[in-house]
Rosetta silent file (secondary structure, phi, psi, omega in degrees, C-alpha in Angstrom):
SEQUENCE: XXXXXXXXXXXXXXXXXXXXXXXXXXXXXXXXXXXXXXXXXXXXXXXXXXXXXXXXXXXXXXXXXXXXXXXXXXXXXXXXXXXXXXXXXXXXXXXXXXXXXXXXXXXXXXXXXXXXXXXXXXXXXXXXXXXXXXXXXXXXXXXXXXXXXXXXXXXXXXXXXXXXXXXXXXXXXXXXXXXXXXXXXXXXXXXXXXXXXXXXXXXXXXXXXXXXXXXXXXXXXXXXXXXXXXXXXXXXXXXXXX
SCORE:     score description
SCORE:     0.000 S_00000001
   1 L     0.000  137.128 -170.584   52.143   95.158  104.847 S_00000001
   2 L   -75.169  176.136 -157.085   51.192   94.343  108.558 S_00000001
   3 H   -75.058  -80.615 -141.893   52.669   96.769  111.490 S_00000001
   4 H   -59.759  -44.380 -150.988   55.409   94.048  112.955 S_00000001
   5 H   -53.646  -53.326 -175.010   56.442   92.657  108.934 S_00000001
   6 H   -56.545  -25.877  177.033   57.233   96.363  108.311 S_00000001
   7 H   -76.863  -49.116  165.133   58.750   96.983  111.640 S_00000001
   8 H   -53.294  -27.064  150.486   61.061   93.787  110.986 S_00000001
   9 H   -61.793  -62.683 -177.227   61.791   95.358  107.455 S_00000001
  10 H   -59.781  -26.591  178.208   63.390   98.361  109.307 S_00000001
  11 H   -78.864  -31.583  158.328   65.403   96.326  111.449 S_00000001
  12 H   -27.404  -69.011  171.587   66.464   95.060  108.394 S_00000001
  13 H   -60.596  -68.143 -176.775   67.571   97.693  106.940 S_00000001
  14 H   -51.788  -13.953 -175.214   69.222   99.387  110.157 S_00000001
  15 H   -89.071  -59.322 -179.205   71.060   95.929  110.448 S_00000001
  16 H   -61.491  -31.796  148.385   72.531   96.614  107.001 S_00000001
  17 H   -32.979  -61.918  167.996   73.327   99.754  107.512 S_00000001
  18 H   -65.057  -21.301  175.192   75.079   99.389  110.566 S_00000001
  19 H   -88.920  -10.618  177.547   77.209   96.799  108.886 S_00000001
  20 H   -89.858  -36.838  140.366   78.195   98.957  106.329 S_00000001
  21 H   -10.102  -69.248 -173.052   79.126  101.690  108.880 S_00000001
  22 H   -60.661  -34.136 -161.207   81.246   99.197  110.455 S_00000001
  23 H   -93.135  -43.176  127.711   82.748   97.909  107.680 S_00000001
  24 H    30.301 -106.778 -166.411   83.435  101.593  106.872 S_00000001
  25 H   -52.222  -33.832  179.538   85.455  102.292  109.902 S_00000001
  26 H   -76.239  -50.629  165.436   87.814   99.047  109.231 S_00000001
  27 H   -42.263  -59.491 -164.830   88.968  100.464  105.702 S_00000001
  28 H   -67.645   10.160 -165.445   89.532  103.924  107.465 S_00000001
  29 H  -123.688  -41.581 -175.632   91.479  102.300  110.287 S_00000001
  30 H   -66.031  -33.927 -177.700   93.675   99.800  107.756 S_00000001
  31 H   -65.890  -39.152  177.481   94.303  102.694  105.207 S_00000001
  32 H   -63.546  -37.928  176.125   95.128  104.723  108.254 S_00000001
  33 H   -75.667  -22.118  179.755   97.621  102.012  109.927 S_00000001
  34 H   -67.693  -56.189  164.414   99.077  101.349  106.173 S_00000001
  35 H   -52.922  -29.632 -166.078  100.329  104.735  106.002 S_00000001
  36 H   -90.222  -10.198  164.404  101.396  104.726  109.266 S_00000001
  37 L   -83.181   -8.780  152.329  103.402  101.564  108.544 S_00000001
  38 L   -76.524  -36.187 -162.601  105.174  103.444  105.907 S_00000001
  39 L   -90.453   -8.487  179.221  106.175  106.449  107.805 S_00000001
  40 L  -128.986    2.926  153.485  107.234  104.760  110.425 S_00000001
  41 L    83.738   29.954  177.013  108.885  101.605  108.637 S_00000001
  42 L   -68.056  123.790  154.714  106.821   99.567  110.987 S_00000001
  43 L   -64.623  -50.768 -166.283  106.432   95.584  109.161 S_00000001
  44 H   -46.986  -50.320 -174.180  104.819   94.425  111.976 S_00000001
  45 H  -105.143   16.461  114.260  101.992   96.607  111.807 S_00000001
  46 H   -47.051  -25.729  167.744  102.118   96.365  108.109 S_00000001
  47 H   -75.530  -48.270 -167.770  101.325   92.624  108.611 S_00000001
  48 H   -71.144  -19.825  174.611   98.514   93.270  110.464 S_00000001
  49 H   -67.708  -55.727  178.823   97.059   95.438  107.695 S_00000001
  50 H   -42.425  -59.584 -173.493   97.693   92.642  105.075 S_00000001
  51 H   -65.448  -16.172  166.382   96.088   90.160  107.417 S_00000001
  52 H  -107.742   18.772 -177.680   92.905   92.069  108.271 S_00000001
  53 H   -67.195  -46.653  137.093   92.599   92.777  105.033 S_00000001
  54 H     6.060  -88.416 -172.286   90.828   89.350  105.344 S_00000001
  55 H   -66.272  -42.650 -174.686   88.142   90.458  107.463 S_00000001
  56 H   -72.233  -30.139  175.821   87.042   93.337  105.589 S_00000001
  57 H   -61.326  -57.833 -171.194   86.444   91.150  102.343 S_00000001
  58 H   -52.605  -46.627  164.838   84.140   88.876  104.702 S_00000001
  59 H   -35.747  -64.087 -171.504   82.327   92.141  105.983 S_00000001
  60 H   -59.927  -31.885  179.574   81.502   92.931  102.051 S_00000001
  61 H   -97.524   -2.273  143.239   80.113   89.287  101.673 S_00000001
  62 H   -16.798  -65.880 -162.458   78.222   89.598  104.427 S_00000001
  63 H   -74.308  -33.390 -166.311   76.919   92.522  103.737 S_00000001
  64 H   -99.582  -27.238  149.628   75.751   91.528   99.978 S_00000001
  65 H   -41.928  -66.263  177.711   74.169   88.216  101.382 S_00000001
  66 H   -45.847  -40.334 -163.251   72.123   89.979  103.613 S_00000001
  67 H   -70.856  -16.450 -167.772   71.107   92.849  100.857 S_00000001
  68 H   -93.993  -18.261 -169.576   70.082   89.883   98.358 S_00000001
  69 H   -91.889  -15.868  168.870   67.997   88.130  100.858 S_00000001
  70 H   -57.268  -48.226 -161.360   66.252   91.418  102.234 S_00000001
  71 H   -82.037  -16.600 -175.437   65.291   91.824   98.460 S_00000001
  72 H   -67.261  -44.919 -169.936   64.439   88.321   97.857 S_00000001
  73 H   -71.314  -65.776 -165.089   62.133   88.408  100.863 S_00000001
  74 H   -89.330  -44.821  157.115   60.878   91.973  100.856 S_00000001
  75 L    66.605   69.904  171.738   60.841   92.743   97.536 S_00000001
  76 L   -85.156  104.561 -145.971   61.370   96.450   97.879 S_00000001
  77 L   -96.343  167.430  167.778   60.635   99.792   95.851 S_00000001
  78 H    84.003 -153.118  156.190   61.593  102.967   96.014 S_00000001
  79 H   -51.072  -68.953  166.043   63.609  104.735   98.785 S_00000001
  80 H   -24.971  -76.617  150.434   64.406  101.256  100.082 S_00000001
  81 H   -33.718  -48.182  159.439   65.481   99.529   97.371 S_00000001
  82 H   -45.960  -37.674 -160.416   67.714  102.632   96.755 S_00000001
  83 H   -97.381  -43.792 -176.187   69.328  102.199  100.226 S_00000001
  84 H   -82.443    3.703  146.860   69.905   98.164   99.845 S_00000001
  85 H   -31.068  -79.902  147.108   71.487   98.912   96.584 S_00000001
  86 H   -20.901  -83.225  177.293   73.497  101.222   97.965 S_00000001
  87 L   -30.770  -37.373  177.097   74.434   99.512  100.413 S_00000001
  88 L   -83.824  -39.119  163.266   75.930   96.645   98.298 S_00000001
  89 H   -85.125  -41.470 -179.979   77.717   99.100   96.104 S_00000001
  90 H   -42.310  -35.227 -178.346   79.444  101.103   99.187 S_00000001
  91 H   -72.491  -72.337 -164.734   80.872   97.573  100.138 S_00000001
  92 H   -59.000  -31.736  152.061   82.012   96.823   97.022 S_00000001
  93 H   -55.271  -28.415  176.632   83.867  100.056   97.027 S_00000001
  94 H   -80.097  -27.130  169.219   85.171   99.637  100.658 S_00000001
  95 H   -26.413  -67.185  168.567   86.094   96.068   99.519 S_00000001
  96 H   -59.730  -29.814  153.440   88.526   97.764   97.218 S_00000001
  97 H   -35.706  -96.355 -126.678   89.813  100.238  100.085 S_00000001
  98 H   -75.662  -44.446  169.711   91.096   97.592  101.860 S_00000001
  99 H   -32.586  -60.020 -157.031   92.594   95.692   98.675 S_00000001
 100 H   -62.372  -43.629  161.913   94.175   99.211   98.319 S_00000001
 101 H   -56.477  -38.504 -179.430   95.452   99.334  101.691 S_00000001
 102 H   -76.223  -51.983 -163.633   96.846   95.478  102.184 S_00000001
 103 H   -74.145  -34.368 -170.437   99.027   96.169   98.885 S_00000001
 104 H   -62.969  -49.128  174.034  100.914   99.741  100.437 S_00000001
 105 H   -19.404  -93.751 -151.182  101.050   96.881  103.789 S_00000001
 106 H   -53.027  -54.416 -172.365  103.159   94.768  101.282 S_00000001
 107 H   -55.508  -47.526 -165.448  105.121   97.545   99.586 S_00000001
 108 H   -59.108  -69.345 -174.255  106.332   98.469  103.190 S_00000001
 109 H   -52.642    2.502  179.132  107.258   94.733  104.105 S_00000001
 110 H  -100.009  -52.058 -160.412  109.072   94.903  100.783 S_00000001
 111 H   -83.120  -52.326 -172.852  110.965   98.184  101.520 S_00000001
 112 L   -12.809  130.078  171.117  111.489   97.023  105.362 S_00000001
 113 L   101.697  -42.464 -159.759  115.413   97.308  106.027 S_00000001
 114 L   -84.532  169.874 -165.734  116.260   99.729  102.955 S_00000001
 115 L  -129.159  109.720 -130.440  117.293  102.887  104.088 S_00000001
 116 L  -119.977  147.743  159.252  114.956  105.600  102.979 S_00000001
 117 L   -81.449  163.584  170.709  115.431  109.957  103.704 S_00000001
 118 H   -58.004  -47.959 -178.073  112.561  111.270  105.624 S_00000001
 119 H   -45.738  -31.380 -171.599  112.256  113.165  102.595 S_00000001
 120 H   -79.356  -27.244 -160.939  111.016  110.477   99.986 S_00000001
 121 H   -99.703  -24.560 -149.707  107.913  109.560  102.154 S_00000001
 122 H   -56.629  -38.860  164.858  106.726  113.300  103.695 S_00000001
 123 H   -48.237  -93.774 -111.779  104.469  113.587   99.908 S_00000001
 124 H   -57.147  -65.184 -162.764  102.933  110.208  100.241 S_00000001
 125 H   -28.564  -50.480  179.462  102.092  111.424  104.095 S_00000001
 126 H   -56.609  -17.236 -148.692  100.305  114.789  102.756 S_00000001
 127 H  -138.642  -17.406  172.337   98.355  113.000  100.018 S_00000001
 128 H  -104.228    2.527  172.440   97.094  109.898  102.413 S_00000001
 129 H   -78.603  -29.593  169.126   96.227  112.942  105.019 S_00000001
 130 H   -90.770   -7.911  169.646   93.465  114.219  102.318 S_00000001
 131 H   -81.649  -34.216  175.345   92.578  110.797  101.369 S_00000001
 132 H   -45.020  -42.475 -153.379   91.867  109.854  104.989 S_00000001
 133 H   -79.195  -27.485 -150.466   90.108  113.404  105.586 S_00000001
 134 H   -86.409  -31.549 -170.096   87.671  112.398  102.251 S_00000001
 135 H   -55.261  -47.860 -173.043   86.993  108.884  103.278 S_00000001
 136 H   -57.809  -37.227 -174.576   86.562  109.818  106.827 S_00000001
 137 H   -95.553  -21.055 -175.729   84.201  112.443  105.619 S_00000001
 138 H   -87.372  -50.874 -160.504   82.346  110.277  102.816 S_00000001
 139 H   -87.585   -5.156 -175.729   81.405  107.432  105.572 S_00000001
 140 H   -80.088  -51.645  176.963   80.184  110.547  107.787 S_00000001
 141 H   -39.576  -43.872 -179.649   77.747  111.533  104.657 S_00000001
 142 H   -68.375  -56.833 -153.719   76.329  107.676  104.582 S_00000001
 143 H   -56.460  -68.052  173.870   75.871  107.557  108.060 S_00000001
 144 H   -57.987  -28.628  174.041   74.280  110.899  108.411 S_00000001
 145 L    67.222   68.485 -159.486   72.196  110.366  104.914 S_00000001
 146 L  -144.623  111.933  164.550   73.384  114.202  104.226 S_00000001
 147 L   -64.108  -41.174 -174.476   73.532  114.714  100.458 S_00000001
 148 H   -73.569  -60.367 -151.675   75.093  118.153  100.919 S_00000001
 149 H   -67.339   -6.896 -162.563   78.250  116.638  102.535 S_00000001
 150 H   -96.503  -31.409 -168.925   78.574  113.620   99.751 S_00000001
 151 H   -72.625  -84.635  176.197   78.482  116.387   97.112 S_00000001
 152 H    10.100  -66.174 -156.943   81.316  118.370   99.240 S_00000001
 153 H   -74.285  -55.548  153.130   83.823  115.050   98.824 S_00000001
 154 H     5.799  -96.669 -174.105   82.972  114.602   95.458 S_00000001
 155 L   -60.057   -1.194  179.523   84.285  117.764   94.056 S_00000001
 156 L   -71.187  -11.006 -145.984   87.395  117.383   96.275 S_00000001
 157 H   -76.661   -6.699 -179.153   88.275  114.472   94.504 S_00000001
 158 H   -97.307  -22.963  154.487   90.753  116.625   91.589 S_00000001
 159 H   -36.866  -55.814 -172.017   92.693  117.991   94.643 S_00000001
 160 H   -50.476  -48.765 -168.796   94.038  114.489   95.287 S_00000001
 161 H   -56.308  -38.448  174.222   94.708  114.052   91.733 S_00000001
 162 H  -106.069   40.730  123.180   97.201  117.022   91.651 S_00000001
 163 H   -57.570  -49.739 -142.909   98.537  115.993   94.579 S_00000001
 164 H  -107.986  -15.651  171.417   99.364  113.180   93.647 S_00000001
 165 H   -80.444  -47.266  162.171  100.644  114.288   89.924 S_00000001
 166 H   -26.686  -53.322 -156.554  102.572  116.854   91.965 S_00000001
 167 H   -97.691  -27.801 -158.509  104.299  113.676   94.345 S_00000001
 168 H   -78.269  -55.103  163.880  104.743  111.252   91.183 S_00000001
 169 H   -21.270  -48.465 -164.788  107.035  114.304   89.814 S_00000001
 170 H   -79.047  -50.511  170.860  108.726  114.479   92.708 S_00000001
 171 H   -88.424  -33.240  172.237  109.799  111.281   93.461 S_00000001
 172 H   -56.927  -20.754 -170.122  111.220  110.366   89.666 S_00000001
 173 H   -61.922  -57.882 -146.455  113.190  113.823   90.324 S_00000001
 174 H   -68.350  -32.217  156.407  114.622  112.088   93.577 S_00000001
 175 H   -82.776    2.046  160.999  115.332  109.072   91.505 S_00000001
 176 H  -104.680    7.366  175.818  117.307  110.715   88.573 S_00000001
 177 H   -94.402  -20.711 -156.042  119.317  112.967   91.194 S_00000001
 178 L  -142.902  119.102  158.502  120.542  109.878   93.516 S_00000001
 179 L   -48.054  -61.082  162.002  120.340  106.230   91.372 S_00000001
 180 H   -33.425  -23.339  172.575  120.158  104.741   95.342 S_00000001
 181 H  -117.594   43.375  149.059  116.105  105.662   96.036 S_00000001
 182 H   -67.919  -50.938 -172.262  115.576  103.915   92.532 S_00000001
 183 H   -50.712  -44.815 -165.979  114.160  101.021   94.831 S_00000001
 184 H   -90.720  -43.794 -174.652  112.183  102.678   97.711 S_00000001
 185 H   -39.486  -42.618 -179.662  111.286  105.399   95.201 S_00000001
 186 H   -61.818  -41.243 -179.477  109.578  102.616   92.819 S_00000001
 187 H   -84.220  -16.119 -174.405  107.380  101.480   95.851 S_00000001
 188 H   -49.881  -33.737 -145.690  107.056  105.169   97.289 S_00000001
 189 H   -82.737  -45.036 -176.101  105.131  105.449   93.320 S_00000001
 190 H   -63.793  -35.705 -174.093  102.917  102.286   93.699 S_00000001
 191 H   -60.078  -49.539 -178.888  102.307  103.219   97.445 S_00000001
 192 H   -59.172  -51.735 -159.481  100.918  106.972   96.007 S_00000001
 193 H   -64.424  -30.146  170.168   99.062  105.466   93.382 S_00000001
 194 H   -87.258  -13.208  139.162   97.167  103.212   95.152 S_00000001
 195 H   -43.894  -46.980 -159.903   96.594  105.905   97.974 S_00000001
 196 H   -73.239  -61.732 -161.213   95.586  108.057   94.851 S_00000001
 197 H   -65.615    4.286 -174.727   92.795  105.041   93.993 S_00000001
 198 H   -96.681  -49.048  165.392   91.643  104.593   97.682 S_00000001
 199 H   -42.213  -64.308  156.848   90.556  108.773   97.170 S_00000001
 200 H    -1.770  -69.418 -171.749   88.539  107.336   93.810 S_00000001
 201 H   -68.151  -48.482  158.870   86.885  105.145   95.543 S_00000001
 202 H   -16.448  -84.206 -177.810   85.733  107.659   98.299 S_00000001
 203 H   -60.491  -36.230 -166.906   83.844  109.731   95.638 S_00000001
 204 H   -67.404    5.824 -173.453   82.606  106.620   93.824 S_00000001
 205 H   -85.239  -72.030  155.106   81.132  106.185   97.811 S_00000001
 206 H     3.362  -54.231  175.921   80.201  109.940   97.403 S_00000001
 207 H   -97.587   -6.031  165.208   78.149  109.675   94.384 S_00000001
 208 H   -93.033  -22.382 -160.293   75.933  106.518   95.594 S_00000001
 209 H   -60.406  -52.001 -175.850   75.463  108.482   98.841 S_00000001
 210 H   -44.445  -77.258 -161.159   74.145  111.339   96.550 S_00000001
 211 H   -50.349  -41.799 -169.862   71.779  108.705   94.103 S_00000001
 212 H   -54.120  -22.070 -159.183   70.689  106.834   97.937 S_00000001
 213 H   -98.071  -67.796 -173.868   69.294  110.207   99.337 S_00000001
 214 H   -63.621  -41.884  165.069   68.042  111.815   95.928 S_00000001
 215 L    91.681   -0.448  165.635   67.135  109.079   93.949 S_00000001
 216 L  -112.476  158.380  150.994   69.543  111.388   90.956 S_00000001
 217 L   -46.866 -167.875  145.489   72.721  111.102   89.700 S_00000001
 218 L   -87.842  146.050 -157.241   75.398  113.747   89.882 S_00000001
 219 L   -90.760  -21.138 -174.285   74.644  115.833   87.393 S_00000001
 220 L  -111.368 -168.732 -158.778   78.026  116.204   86.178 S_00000001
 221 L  -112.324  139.142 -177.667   81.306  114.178   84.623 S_00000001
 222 L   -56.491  165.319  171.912   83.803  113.689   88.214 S_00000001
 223 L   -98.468   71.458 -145.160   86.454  116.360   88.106 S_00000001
 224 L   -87.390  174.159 -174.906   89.757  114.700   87.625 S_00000001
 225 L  -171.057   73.953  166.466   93.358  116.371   87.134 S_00000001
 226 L  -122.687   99.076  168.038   95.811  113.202   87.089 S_00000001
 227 L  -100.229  -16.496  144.076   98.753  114.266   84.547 S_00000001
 228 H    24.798  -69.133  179.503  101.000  111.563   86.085 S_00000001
 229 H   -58.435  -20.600  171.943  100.375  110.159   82.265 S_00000001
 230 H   -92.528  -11.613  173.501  101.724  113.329   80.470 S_00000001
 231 L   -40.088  137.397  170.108  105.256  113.658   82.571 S_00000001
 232 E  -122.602  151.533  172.329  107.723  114.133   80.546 S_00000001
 233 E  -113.885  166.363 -177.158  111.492  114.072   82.008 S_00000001
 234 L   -90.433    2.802 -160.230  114.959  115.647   80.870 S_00000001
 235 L   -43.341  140.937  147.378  117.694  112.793   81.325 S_00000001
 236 L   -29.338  130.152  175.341  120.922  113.990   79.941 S_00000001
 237 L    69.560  -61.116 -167.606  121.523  114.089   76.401 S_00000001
 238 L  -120.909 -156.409 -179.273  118.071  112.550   74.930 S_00000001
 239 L  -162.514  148.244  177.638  114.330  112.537   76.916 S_00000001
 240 E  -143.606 -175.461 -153.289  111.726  110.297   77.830 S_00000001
 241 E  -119.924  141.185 -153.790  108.011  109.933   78.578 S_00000001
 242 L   -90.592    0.000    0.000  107.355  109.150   82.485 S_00000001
């Protein structure tokens, strides 16, 4: 391949890159304002997550135009091929951040008004502070093309989960002691759980980061610990399966 077509292949590349970087940073900044529109009952800036929720879906088809036309073009093997791959799945996963972010935005503007304890939201906060730390730490891994740190996030990923079995527990408790947080309690549960799946996606960023560097899988099955599905509760008199 002559000297500039290859140097114009690298710009290529560094052009996709950089958009996936970018695109990146707007998932961590809506999942980060989505929480912070819960904790602080903001709508307003719950709107704006639903609404740029927009722009990051535009980012991803961006991002998968360019990667089809690089390969269309370039026709690429290898390490290369590996990275616009990559590149195309990490989008499609950040894609899904931001879905995951725009619906707690909604749950909030739904809750907006009701009158919640401090107390029902402080789990969610604790459980979107380690999803933030993996994502935050997962787009550092891409960036960096550092294999060690994508492994790191990975195995992190059954932490969330009993976190997050740990918070679903918590809040049906707060809804069979007080009937009154049956409402905000129901969205506190969608609001974890999709918090829980924004962590998910992280490692499924995590394990292309891994294949992009190494050209292997992970050698192993992810490490999950989400019993969420096995609660069982006491109500008075009889019992039922959460």
């Amino acid at each position: 391949m002559p000297e500039h077509t290859v140097s114009s292949f690298d710009q290529e590349l560094k052009e996709i890159g950089r958009k996936v970087v970018e695109m990146g940073g707007l998932a961590e900044r809506l999942v980060a304002d989505s929480v912070s529109s819960l904790i602080k009952r903001d709508g307003a800036l719950a709107q704006k997550v639903v609404l740029l929720d927009t722009t990051v879906d535009q980012m991803q088809r961006e991002i998968e135009d360019r990667a089809i036309l690089v390969i269309a073009k370039r026709q690429p093997v290898a390490n290369d091929l590996r990275e616009i791959v990559s590149a195309i799945r990490i989008a499609n996963d950040l894609e899904r951040i931001g879905d995951l972010a725009k619906n707690v935005g909604k749950r909030v503007m739904a809750i907006e008004g009701e009158y919640h304890p401090a107390k029902l939201v402080r789990g969610v906060e604790h459980i979107s502070d380690l999803v933030l730390e993996q994502l935050k730490e997962v787009l550092d891994a891409y960036a960096a093309r550092n294999e060690a740190k994508a492994v790191e996030v990975w195995g992190r990923d059954s932490a969330i989960d009993t976190m997050y079995t740990s918070l679903f527990r918590e809040l049906l408790t707060y809804m069979m002691e007080d009937p009154r947080n049956i409402s905000v309690c129901t969205h506190l549960l969608f609001c974890a759980k999709n918090i829980e799946r924004i962590g998910d996606h992280a490692t499924n960023v995590a394990e292309i980061v891994y294949y992009m560097v190494t050209g292997q899988n992970l050698p192993e099955s992810r490490p999950k610990a989400d019993a969420s599905s096995e609660t069982t509760l006491a109500f008075p008199g009889r019992s039922a399966q959460a």
